[in-house]
mmCIF file of C-alpha atoms and ligand atoms in Angstrom:
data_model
loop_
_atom_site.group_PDB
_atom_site.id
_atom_site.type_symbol
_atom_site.label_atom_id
_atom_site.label_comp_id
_atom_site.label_asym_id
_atom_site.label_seq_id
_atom_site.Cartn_x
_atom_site.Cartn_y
_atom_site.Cartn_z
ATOM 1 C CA UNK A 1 146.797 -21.570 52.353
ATOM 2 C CA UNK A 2 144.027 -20.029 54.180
ATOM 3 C CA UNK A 3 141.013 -18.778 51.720
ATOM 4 C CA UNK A 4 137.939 -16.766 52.358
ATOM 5 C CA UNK A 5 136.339 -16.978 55.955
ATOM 6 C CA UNK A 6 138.620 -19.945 56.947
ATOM 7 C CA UNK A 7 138.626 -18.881 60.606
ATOM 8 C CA UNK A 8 139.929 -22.084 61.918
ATOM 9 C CA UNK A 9 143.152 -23.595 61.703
ATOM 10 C CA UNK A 10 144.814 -24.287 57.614
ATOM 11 C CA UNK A 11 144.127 -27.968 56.397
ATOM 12 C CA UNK A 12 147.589 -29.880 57.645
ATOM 13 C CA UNK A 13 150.151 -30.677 55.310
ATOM 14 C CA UNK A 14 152.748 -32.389 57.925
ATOM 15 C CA UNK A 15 152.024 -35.242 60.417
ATOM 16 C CA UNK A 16 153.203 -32.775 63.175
ATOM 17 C CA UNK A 17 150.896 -30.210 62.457
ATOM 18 C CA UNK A 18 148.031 -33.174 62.195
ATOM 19 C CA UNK A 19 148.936 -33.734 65.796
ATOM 20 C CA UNK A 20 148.211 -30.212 66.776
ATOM 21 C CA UNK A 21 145.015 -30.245 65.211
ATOM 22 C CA UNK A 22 143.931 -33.035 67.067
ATOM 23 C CA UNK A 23 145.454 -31.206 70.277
ATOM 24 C CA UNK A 24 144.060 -28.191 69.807
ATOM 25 C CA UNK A 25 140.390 -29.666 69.534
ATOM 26 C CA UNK A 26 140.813 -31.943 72.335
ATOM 27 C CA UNK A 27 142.251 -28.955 74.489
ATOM 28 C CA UNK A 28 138.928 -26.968 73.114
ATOM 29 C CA UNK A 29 136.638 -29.696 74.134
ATOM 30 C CA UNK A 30 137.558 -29.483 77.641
ATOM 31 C CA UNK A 31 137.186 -26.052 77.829
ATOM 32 C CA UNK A 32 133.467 -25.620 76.203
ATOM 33 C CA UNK A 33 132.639 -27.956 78.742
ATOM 34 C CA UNK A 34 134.490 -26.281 81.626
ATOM 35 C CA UNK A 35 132.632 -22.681 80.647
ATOM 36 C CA UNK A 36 129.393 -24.929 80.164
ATOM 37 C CA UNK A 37 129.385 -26.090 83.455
ATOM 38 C CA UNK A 38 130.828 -23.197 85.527
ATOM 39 C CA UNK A 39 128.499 -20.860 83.382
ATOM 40 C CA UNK A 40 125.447 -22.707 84.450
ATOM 41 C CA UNK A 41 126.542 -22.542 87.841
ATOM 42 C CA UNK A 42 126.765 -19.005 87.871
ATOM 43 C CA UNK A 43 123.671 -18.498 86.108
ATOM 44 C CA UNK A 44 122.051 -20.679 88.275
ATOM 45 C CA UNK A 45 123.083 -18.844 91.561
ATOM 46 C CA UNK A 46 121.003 -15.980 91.049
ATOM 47 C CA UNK A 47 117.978 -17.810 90.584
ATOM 48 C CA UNK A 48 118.076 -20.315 94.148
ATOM 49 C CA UNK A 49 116.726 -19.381 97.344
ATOM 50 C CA UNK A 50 118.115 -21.757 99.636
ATOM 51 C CA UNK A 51 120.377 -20.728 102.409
ATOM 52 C CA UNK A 52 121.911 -22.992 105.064
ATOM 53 C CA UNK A 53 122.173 -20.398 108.681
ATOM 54 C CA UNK A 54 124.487 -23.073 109.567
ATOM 55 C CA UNK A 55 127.234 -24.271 107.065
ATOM 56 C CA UNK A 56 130.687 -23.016 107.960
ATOM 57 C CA UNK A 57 132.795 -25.241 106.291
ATOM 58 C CA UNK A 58 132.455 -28.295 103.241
ATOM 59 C CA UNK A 59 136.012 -30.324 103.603
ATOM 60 C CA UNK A 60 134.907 -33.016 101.609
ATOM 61 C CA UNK A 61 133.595 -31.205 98.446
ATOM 62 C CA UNK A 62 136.874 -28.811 99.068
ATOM 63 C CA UNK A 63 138.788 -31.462 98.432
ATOM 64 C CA UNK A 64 136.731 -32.710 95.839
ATOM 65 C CA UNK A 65 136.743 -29.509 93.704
ATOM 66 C CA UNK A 66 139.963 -28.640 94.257
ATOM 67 C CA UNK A 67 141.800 -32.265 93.015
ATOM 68 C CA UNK A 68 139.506 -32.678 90.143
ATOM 69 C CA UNK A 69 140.597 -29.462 88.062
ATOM 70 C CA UNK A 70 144.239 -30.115 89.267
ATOM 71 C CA UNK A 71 143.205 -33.712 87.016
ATOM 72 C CA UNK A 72 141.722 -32.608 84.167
ATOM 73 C CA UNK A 73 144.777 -29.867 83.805
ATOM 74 C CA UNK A 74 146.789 -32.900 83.456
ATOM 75 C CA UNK A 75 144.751 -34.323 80.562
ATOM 76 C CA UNK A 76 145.680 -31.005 78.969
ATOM 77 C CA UNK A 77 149.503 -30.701 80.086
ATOM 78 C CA UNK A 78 150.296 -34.255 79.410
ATOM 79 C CA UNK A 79 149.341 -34.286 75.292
ATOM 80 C CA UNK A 80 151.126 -30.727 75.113
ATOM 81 C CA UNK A 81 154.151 -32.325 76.506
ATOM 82 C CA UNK A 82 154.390 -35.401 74.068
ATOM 83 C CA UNK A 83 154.264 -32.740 71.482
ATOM 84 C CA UNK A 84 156.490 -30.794 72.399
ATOM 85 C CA UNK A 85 158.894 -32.738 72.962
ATOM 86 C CA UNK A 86 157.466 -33.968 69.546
ATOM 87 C CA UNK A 87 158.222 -31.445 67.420
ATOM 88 C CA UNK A 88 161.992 -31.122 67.968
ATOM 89 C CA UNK A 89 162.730 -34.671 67.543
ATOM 90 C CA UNK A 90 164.971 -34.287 64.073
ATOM 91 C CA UNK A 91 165.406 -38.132 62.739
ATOM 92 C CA UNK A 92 168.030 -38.375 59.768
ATOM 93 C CA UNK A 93 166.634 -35.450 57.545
ATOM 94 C CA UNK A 94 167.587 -35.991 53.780
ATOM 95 C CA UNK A 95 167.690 -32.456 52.918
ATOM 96 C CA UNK A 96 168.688 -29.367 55.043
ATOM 97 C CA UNK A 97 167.357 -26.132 54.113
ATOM 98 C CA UNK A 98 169.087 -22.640 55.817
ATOM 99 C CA UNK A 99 166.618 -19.928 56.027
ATOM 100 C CA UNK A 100 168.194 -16.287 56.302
ATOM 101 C CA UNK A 101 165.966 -13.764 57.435
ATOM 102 C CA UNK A 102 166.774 -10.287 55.912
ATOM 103 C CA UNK A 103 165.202 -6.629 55.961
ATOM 104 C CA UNK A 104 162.628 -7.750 54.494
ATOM 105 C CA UNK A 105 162.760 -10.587 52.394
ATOM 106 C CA UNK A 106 164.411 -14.530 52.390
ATOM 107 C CA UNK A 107 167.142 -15.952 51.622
ATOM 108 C CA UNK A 108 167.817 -19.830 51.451
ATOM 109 C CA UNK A 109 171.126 -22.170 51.075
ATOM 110 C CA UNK A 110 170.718 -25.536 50.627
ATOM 111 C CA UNK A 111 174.382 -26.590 51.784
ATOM 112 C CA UNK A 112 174.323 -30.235 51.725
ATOM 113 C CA UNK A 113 172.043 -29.980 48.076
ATOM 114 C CA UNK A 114 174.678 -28.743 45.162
ATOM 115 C CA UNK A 115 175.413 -25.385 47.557
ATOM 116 C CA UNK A 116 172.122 -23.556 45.944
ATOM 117 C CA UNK A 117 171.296 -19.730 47.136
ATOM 118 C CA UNK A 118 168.964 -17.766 46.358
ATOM 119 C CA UNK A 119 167.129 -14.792 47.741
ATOM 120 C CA UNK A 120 163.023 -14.906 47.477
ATOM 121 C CA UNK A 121 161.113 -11.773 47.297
ATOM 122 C CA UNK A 122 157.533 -10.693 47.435
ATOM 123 C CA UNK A 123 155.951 -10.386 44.006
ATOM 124 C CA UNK A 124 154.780 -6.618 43.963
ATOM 125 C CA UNK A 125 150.633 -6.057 43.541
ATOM 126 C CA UNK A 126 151.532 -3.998 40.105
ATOM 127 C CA UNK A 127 153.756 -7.050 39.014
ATOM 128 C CA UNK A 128 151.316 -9.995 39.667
ATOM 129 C CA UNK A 129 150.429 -12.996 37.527
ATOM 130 C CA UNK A 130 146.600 -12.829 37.206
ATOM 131 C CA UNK A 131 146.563 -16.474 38.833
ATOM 132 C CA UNK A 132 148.905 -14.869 41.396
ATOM 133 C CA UNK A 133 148.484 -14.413 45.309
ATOM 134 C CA UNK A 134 148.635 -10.654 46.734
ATOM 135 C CA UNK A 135 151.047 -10.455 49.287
ATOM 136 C CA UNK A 136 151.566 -14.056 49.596
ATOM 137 C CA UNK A 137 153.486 -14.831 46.241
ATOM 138 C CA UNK A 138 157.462 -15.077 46.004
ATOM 139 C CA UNK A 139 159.713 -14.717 42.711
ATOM 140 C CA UNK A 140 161.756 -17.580 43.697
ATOM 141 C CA UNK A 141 159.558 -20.761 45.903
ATOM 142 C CA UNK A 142 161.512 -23.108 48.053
ATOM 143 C CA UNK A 143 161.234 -26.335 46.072
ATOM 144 C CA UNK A 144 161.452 -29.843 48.775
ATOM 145 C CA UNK A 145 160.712 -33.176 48.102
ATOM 146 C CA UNK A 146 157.179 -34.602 49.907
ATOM 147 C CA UNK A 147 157.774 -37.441 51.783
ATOM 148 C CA UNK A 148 161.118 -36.459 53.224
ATOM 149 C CA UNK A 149 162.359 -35.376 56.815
ATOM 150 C CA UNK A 150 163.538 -31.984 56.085
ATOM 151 C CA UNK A 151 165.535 -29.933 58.399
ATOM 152 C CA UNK A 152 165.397 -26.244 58.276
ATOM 153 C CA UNK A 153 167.960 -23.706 60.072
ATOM 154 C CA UNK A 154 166.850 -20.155 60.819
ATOM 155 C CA UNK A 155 168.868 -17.674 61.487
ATOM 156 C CA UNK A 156 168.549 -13.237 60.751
ATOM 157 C CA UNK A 157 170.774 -10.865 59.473
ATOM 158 C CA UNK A 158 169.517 -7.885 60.679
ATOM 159 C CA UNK A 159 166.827 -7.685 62.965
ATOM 160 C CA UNK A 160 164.165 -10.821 64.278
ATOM 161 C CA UNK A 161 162.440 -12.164 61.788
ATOM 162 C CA UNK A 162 159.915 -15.862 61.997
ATOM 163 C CA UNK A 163 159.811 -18.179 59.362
ATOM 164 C CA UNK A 164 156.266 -19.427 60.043
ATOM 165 C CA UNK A 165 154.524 -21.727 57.652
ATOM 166 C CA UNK A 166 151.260 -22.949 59.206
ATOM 167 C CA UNK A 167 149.999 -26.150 56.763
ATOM 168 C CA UNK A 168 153.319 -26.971 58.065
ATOM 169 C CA UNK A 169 153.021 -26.397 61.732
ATOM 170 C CA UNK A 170 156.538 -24.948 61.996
ATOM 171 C CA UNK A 171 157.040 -21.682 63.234
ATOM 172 C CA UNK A 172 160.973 -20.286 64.268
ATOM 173 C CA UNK A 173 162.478 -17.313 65.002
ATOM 174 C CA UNK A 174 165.327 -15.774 63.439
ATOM 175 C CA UNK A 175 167.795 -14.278 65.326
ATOM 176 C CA UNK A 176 170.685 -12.673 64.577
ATOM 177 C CA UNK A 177 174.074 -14.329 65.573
ATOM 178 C CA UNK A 178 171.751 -17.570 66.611
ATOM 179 C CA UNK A 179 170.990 -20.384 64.663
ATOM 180 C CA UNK A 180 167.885 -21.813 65.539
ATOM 181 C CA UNK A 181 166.937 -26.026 64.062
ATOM 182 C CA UNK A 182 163.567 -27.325 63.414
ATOM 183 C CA UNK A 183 161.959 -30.200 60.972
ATOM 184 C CA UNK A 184 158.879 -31.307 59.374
ATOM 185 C CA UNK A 185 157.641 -33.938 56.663
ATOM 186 C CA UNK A 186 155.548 -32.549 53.705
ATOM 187 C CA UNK A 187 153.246 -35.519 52.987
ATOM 188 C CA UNK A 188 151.366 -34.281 50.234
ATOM 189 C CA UNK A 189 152.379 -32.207 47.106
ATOM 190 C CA UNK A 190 151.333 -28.211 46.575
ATOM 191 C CA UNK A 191 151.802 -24.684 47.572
ATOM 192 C CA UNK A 192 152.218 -24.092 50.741
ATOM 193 C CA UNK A 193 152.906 -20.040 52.189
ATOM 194 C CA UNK A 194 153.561 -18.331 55.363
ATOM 195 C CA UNK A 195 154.733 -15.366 56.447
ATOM 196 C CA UNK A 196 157.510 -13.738 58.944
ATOM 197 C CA UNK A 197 155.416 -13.534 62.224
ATOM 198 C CA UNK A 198 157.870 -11.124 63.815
ATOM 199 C CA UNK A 199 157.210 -7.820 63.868
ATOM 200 C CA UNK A 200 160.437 -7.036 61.726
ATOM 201 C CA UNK A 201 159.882 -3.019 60.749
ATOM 202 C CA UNK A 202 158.227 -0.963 57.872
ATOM 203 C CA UNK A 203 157.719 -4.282 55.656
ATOM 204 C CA UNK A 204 157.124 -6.687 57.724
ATOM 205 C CA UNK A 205 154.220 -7.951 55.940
ATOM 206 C CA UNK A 206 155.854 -8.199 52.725
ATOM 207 C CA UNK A 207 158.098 -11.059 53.361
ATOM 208 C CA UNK A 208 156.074 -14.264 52.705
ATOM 209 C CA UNK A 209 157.766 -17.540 52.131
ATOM 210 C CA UNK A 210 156.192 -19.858 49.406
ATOM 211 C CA UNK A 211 157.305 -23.828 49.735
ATOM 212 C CA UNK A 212 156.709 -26.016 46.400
ATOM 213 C CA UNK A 213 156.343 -29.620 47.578
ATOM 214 C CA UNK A 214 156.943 -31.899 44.528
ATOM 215 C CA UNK A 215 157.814 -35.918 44.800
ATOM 216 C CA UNK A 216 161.134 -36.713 45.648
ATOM 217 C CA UNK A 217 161.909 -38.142 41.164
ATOM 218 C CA UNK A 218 160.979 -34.187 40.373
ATOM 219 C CA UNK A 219 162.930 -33.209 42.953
HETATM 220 CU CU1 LIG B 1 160.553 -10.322 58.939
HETATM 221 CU CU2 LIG B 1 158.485 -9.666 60.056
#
């Protein structure tokens, strides 16, 4: 979870969301040093003096300046594409958890896992453990097994909700009368929260999800 002045992205707990890490600085490189560059040619302009009565046209540095952004775009477009395509490659997930997204809190099934519902709710501020999280901690936490390809339906009952978990790099929508399929691999064990990132009504905020990653003999 994200603690005090953590402005960045969450530490990753999922190979996917490793990858996006690594995306999203490489993307970032590229554009300090685009604004370094095109900033110091701005800046620069005010300060020359030199004038040319007779340029009227520059094909070769037209051409020049006009292929060479069109190529570093595709250093950005062709990593966002592999990862895209990426993150909705399901390979043979071992467990399959439905997430039901309600006004406003969670439900899960696990239907191929013993047929297990249950409905997880915010823990109240007046009601919290003293080791507790405000806003952030659930009466019932998901419990997976680390190590695992885990599949995880989303769906809504009432009006859009997102089950968004960011240590996880999964984010999906809940719809209602859709079903929407994503998956990710916990590869370490721990806490990990999100929230619904839909604006869903009065309590939106108040619907965190919690995940419990244990190994897969606890499970
Ligand atoms: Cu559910 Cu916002």
């Amino acid at each position: 979870m994200s603690t005090w002045a953590n402005l960045g992205l969450q530490d990753s707990a999922s190979p996917l969301m490793e990858q996006l890490i690594f995306f999203h600085d490489h993307t970032l490189l590229i554009l300090v040093m685009i604004t370094v560059l095109v900033g110091y040619l701005m800046f620069m302009l005010f300060y020359n003096n030199y004038i040319n009565r007779f340029l009227l046209h520059g094909q070769l540095i037209e051409m020049i300046w006009t292929i060479l952004p069109a190529i570093i775009l595709l250093f950005i477009a062709l990593p966002s594409l592999r990862l895209l395509y990426l993150l909705d490659e399901i390979n043979e997930p071992s467990v399959t958890l439905k997430s039901i997204g309600h006004q406003w809190y969670w439900s899960y099934e696990y239907s191929d896992f013993n047929n297990i519902e249950f409905d997880s709710y915010m823990v109240p501020t007046n009601e919290l453990e003293t080791d507790g999280f405000r806003l952030l901690d659930v009466d019932n936490r998901i419990v997976l097994p680390m190590n695992s390809q885990i599949r995880i339906l989303v769906t809504a009952a009432d009006v859009i909700h997102s089950w968004t978990i960011p240590a996880l790099g999964v984010k999906v929508d809940g719809t209602p009368g859709r079903l929407n399929q994503t998956n990710f691999f916990i590869n370490r064990p721990g806490l990990f929260y999100g929230q619904c990132s839909e604006i869903c009504g009065a309590n939106h905020s108040f619907m965190p999800i919690v995940i419990e990653s244990v190994p897969v003999n606890y499970f």
